[in-house]
PDB file of C-alpha atoms in Angstrom:
ATOM      1  CA  MET A   1      29.159  74.720  33.112  1.00  0.00           C
ATOM      2  CA  LEU A   2      28.317  74.413  36.916  1.00  0.00           C
ATOM      3  CA  ASN A   3      25.999  71.813  38.318  1.00  0.00           C
ATOM      4  CA  ASP A   4      25.518  70.005  35.015  1.00  0.00           C
ATOM      5  CA  LEU A   5      22.724  67.512  35.833  1.00  0.00           C
ATOM      6  CA  SER A   6      23.112  65.516  32.435  1.00  0.00           C
ATOM      7  CA  SER A   7      24.506  62.498  34.217  1.00  0.00           C
ATOM      8  CA  PRO A   8      25.671  61.391  37.524  1.00  0.00           C
ATOM      9  CA  LEU A   9      29.353  61.901  36.698  1.00  0.00           C
ATOM     10  CA  ALA A  10      28.679  65.194  35.173  1.00  0.00           C
ATOM     11  CA  LEU A  11      27.012  66.263  38.203  1.00  0.00           C
ATOM     12  CA  LEU A  12      29.808  65.060  40.481  1.00  0.00           C
ATOM     13  CA  ARG A  13      32.363  66.881  38.163  1.00  0.00           C
ATOM     14  CA  THR A  14      30.570  70.307  38.109  1.00  0.00           C
ATOM     15  CA  ARG A  15      28.964  70.575  41.430  1.00  0.00           C
ATOM     16  CA  ARG A  16      29.787  73.653  43.421  1.00  0.00           C
ATOM     17  CA  SER A  17      28.468  74.910  46.855  1.00  0.00           C
ATOM     18  CA  GLY A  18      26.328  77.892  46.819  1.00  0.00           C
ATOM     19  CA  LYS A  19      26.659  80.622  49.488  1.00  0.00           C
ATOM     20  CA  PRO A  20      23.814  80.183  51.947  1.00  0.00           C
ATOM     21  CA  ARG A  21      23.370  83.908  52.310  1.00  0.00           C
ATOM     22  CA  ASP A  22      22.709  84.032  48.627  1.00  0.00           C
ATOM     23  CA  MET A  23      19.961  81.296  48.544  1.00  0.00           C
ATOM     24  CA  VAL A  24      16.440  82.167  48.016  1.00  0.00           C
ATOM     25  CA  ALA A  25      13.091  80.386  47.822  1.00  0.00           C
ATOM     26  CA  PRO A  26      11.837  77.928  46.896  1.00  0.00           C
ATOM     27  CA  GLY A  27      13.640  75.360  49.041  1.00  0.00           C
ATOM     28  CA  PRO A  28      12.863  71.737  48.894  1.00  0.00           C
ATOM     29  CA  SER A  29       9.468  70.570  49.726  1.00  0.00           C
ATOM     30  CA  PRO A  30       9.100  68.025  52.724  1.00  0.00           C
ATOM     31  CA  ASP A  31       8.991  65.069  50.154  1.00  0.00           C
ATOM     32  CA  GLN A  32      11.920  66.437  48.243  1.00  0.00           C
ATOM     33  CA  LEU A  33      13.968  66.679  51.596  1.00  0.00           C
ATOM     34  CA  ARG A  34      13.031  63.392  52.512  1.00  0.00           C
ATOM     35  CA  SER A  35      14.298  62.066  49.346  1.00  0.00           C
ATOM     36  CA  ILE A  36      17.528  64.094  49.637  1.00  0.00           C
ATOM     37  CA  LEU A  37      18.075  62.559  53.124  1.00  0.00           C
ATOM     38  CA  GLU A  38      17.390  58.992  51.926  1.00  0.00           C
ATOM     39  CA  ALA A  39      20.129  59.499  49.211  1.00  0.00           C
ATOM     40  CA  ALA A  40      22.450  61.165  51.791  1.00  0.00           C
ATOM     41  CA  ILE A  41      22.720  57.972  54.088  1.00  0.00           C
ATOM     42  CA  ARG A  42      23.766  55.698  51.272  1.00  0.00           C
ATOM     43  CA  VAL A  43      27.448  55.848  52.141  1.00  0.00           C
ATOM     44  CA  PRO A  44      30.254  53.568  53.168  1.00  0.00           C
ATOM     45  CA  ASP A  45      29.427  52.810  56.761  1.00  0.00           C
ATOM     46  CA  HIS A  46      31.663  50.046  58.344  1.00  0.00           C
ATOM     47  CA  GLY A  47      29.636  48.121  60.820  1.00  0.00           C
ATOM     48  CA  LYS A  48      26.470  49.618  59.465  1.00  0.00           C
ATOM     49  CA  LEU A  49      26.205  51.982  62.607  1.00  0.00           C
ATOM     50  CA  ALA A  50      24.679  55.085  60.947  1.00  0.00           C
ATOM     51  CA  PRO A  51      26.947  57.270  63.133  1.00  0.00           C
ATOM     52  CA  TRP A  52      25.329  60.533  62.041  1.00  0.00           C
ATOM     53  CA  ARG A  53      22.067  62.392  62.877  1.00  0.00           C
ATOM     54  CA  PHE A  54      20.444  64.993  60.498  1.00  0.00           C
ATOM     55  CA  ILE A  55      18.215  67.444  62.293  1.00  0.00           C
ATOM     56  CA  ILE A  56      15.904  69.741  60.133  1.00  0.00           C
ATOM     57  CA  VAL A  57      15.544  73.121  61.455  1.00  0.00           C
ATOM     58  CA  GLY A  58      12.149  74.430  60.316  1.00  0.00           C
ATOM     59  CA  ALA A  59      11.410  77.872  59.301  1.00  0.00           C
ATOM     60  CA  ASP A  60       9.427  78.193  62.545  1.00  0.00           C
ATOM     61  CA  GLN A  61      12.532  77.216  64.527  1.00  0.00           C
ATOM     62  CA  ARG A  62      15.030  79.636  62.881  1.00  0.00           C
ATOM     63  CA  ASP A  63      14.474  82.416  65.355  1.00  0.00           C
ATOM     64  CA  ARG A  64      15.074  80.107  68.397  1.00  0.00           C
ATOM     65  CA  LEU A  65      18.295  78.709  66.742  1.00  0.00           C
ATOM     66  CA  ALA A  66      19.403  82.381  66.173  1.00  0.00           C
ATOM     67  CA  ALA A  67      18.589  83.287  69.868  1.00  0.00           C
ATOM     68  CA  LEU A  68      20.493  80.242  71.020  1.00  0.00           C
ATOM     69  CA  ILE A  69      23.535  80.943  68.758  1.00  0.00           C
ATOM     70  CA  VAL A  70      23.602  84.593  69.935  1.00  0.00           C
ATOM     71  CA  ALA A  71      23.278  83.774  73.593  1.00  0.00           C
ATOM     72  CA  ALA A  72      26.026  81.170  73.305  1.00  0.00           C
ATOM     73  CA  TYR A  73      28.304  83.667  71.525  1.00  0.00           C
ATOM     74  CA  ARG A  74      27.718  86.362  74.017  1.00  0.00           C
ATOM     75  CA  ALA A  75      28.451  83.999  76.981  1.00  0.00           C
ATOM     76  CA  GLU A  76      31.742  82.957  75.375  1.00  0.00           C
ATOM     77  CA  ARG A  77      32.678  86.441  74.036  1.00  0.00           C
ATOM     78  CA  PRO A  78      31.178  89.068  76.139  1.00  0.00           C
ATOM     79  CA  ARG A  79      33.020  91.856  74.524  1.00  0.00           C
ATOM     80  CA  ALA A  80      31.523  91.015  71.048  1.00  0.00           C
ATOM     81  CA  GLY A  81      30.392  94.010  69.015  1.00  0.00           C
ATOM     82  CA  ARG A  82      27.073  94.705  67.493  1.00  0.00           C
ATOM     83  CA  LEU A  83      28.284  93.636  63.979  1.00  0.00           C
ATOM     84  CA  GLU A  84      29.517  90.205  65.390  1.00  0.00           C
ATOM     85  CA  ILE A  85      26.198  89.649  67.019  1.00  0.00           C
ATOM     86  CA  GLU A  86      24.299  90.436  64.007  1.00  0.00           C
ATOM     87  CA  THR A  87      26.294  88.067  61.986  1.00  0.00           C
ATOM     88  CA  MET A  88      25.601  85.171  64.438  1.00  0.00           C
ATOM     89  CA  LYS A  89      21.916  86.135  64.367  1.00  0.00           C
ATOM     90  CA  GLN A  90      21.740  85.939  60.743  1.00  0.00           C
ATOM     91  CA  PHE A  91      23.605  82.605  60.505  1.00  0.00           C
ATOM     92  CA  ALA A  92      20.489  80.719  61.301  1.00  0.00           C
ATOM     93  CA  ARG A  93      18.332  82.504  59.000  1.00  0.00           C
ATOM     94  CA  GLN A  94      20.229  81.773  55.747  1.00  0.00           C
ATOM     95  CA  ALA A  95      18.481  79.696  52.921  1.00  0.00           C
ATOM     96  CA  PRO A  96      15.124  78.311  52.713  1.00  0.00           C
ATOM     97  CA  ALA A  97      16.151  74.891  54.217  1.00  0.00           C
ATOM     98  CA  LEU A  98      18.680  74.117  56.957  1.00  0.00           C
ATOM     99  CA  VAL A  99      19.793  70.581  58.207  1.00  0.00           C
ATOM    100  CA  VAL A 100      22.223  70.119  61.106  1.00  0.00           C
ATOM    101  CA  ALA A 101      24.465  67.194  60.667  1.00  0.00           C
ATOM    102  CA  LEU A 102      25.748  65.601  63.742  1.00  0.00           C
ATOM    103  CA  SER A 103      28.511  63.099  63.965  1.00  0.00           C
ATOM    104  CA  ALA A 104      27.344  60.675  66.465  1.00  0.00           C
ATOM    105  CA  PRO A 105      29.912  57.954  66.922  1.00  0.00           C
ATOM    106  CA  ASP A 106      28.958  54.666  68.694  1.00  0.00           C
ATOM    107  CA  ALA A 107      31.426  54.628  71.503  1.00  0.00           C
ATOM    108  CA  GLY A 108      30.820  50.963  72.296  1.00  0.00           C
ATOM    109  CA  SER A 109      31.586  49.840  68.805  1.00  0.00           C
ATOM    110  CA  LYS A 110      34.939  48.284  67.676  1.00  0.00           C
ATOM    111  CA  ILE A 111      34.732  50.492  64.537  1.00  0.00           C
ATOM    112  CA  PRO A 112      37.209  53.509  65.271  1.00  0.00           C
ATOM    113  CA  HIS A 113      35.455  56.804  65.716  1.00  0.00           C
ATOM    114  CA  TRP A 114      37.662  58.133  62.778  1.00  0.00           C
ATOM    115  CA  GLU A 115      36.039  55.724  60.363  1.00  0.00           C
ATOM    116  CA  GLN A 116      32.593  56.652  61.895  1.00  0.00           C
ATOM    117  CA  GLN A 117      33.419  60.395  61.404  1.00  0.00           C
ATOM    118  CA  LEU A 118      34.340  59.830  57.678  1.00  0.00           C
ATOM    119  CA  SER A 119      31.045  58.202  57.126  1.00  0.00           C
ATOM    120  CA  THR A 120      29.349  61.130  58.573  1.00  0.00           C
ATOM    121  CA  GLY A 121      31.291  63.584  56.239  1.00  0.00           C
ATOM    122  CA  ALA A 122      30.392  61.196  53.383  1.00  0.00           C
ATOM    123  CA  ALA A 123      26.758  61.537  54.110  1.00  0.00           C
ATOM    124  CA  CYS A 124      27.091  65.285  54.207  1.00  0.00           C
ATOM    125  CA  MET A 125      28.546  65.315  50.700  1.00  0.00           C
ATOM    126  CA  ASN A 126      25.711  62.928  49.616  1.00  0.00           C
ATOM    127  CA  LEU A 127      23.296  65.316  50.786  1.00  0.00           C
ATOM    128  CA  LEU A 128      24.966  68.204  48.948  1.00  0.00           C
ATOM    129  CA  ALA A 129      24.952  66.068  45.655  1.00  0.00           C
ATOM    130  CA  ALA A 130      21.471  64.887  46.012  1.00  0.00           C
ATOM    131  CA  ALA A 131      20.100  68.416  46.745  1.00  0.00           C
ATOM    132  CA  THR A 132      22.107  69.644  43.505  1.00  0.00           C
ATOM    133  CA  ALA A 133      20.648  66.578  41.575  1.00  0.00           C
ATOM    134  CA  THR A 134      17.132  67.565  42.754  1.00  0.00           C
ATOM    135  CA  GLY A 135      17.914  70.983  41.258  1.00  0.00           C
ATOM    136  CA  PHE A 136      18.721  73.100  44.303  1.00  0.00           C
ATOM    137  CA  VAL A 137      21.863  74.869  45.413  1.00  0.00           C
ATOM    138  CA  ALA A 138      23.383  73.598  48.695  1.00  0.00           C
ATOM    139  CA  GLY A 139      26.229  74.820  51.028  1.00  0.00           C
ATOM    140  CA  TRP A 140      27.978  73.270  54.002  1.00  0.00           C
ATOM    141  CA  LEU A 141      29.191  75.668  56.703  1.00  0.00           C
ATOM    142  CA  THR A 142      30.695  75.076  60.072  1.00  0.00           C
ATOM    143  CA  GLY A 143      31.900  78.365  61.560  1.00  0.00           C
ATOM    144  CA  TRP A 144      31.677  79.299  65.140  1.00  0.00           C
ATOM    145  CA  ALA A 145      28.458  77.731  66.076  1.00  0.00           C
ATOM    146  CA  ALA A 146      29.557  74.220  64.990  1.00  0.00           C
ATOM    147  CA  TYR A 147      32.284  74.256  67.739  1.00  0.00           C
ATOM    148  CA  SER A 148      30.138  75.735  70.515  1.00  0.00           C
ATOM    149  CA  ASP A 149      29.320  73.073  73.116  1.00  0.00           C
ATOM    150  CA  THR A 150      26.163  75.172  73.938  1.00  0.00           C
ATOM    151  CA  VAL A 151      24.917  74.942  70.530  1.00  0.00           C
ATOM    152  CA  ARG A 152      26.002  71.301  70.188  1.00  0.00           C
ATOM    153  CA  ASP A 153      24.078  70.365  73.423  1.00  0.00           C
ATOM    154  CA  ALA A 154      20.841  71.782  71.858  1.00  0.00           C
ATOM    155  CA  PHE A 155      21.183  69.101  69.166  1.00  0.00           C
ATOM    156  CA  GLY A 156      23.076  66.097  70.616  1.00  0.00           C
ATOM    157  CA  GLY A 157      25.185  64.890  73.581  1.00  0.00           C
ATOM    158  CA  PRO A 158      28.825  65.404  74.807  1.00  0.00           C
ATOM    159  CA  GLY A 159      30.015  62.477  72.404  1.00  0.00           C
ATOM    160  CA  ASP A 160      28.526  64.237  69.405  1.00  0.00           C
ATOM    161  CA  ARG A 161      29.969  66.904  67.212  1.00  0.00           C
ATOM    162  CA  ILE A 162      28.327  69.209  64.833  1.00  0.00           C
ATOM    163  CA  ALA A 163      29.696  68.117  61.366  1.00  0.00           C
ATOM    164  CA  GLY A 164      28.005  71.084  59.746  1.00  0.00           C
ATOM    165  CA  PHE A 165      25.094  73.262  58.902  1.00  0.00           C
ATOM    166  CA  LEU A 166      23.777  72.225  55.577  1.00  0.00           C
ATOM    167  CA  PHE A 167      21.754  74.963  53.836  1.00  0.00           C
ATOM    168  CA  ILE A 168      19.461  74.137  50.726  1.00  0.00           C
ATOM    169  CA  GLY A 169      17.844  76.663  48.341  1.00  0.00           C
ATOM    170  CA  SER A 170      17.543  78.088  44.843  1.00  0.00           C
TER     171      SER A 170
END
């Protein structure tokens, strides 16, 4: 059985990511998403630095994100074909809810960046598990946009990295 919610251990043993392109409404309400994010940040965090940022991309912001991704992709790949551009455009429009996860390490900390990045990854995994425990399907994608400096700069600074695009739906 997939996504068995009968106990915490059953959930962890059976949880599987869903494909964001297959996710439909409903997504989490604002209160449910807040609860999911509260659970997400309860991870090992050496130094209590909270070296992550979660940015909710609302439905009203998806077209702007799609345009940003397409513009960045065209700038880096001017010979991109129509199908590639359409794929980039649709990336931001998948699933009812989208959270961009940033690894934002504290450069001045004695805690190694690697440990801070691991904490970010753990927070992303907790987000997926919390979304599943709330009754939703969730998926974590990176893809080209996660490695684009132009896309990253829309969400954070040069020291930050996009850890992933976390999609939530039904």
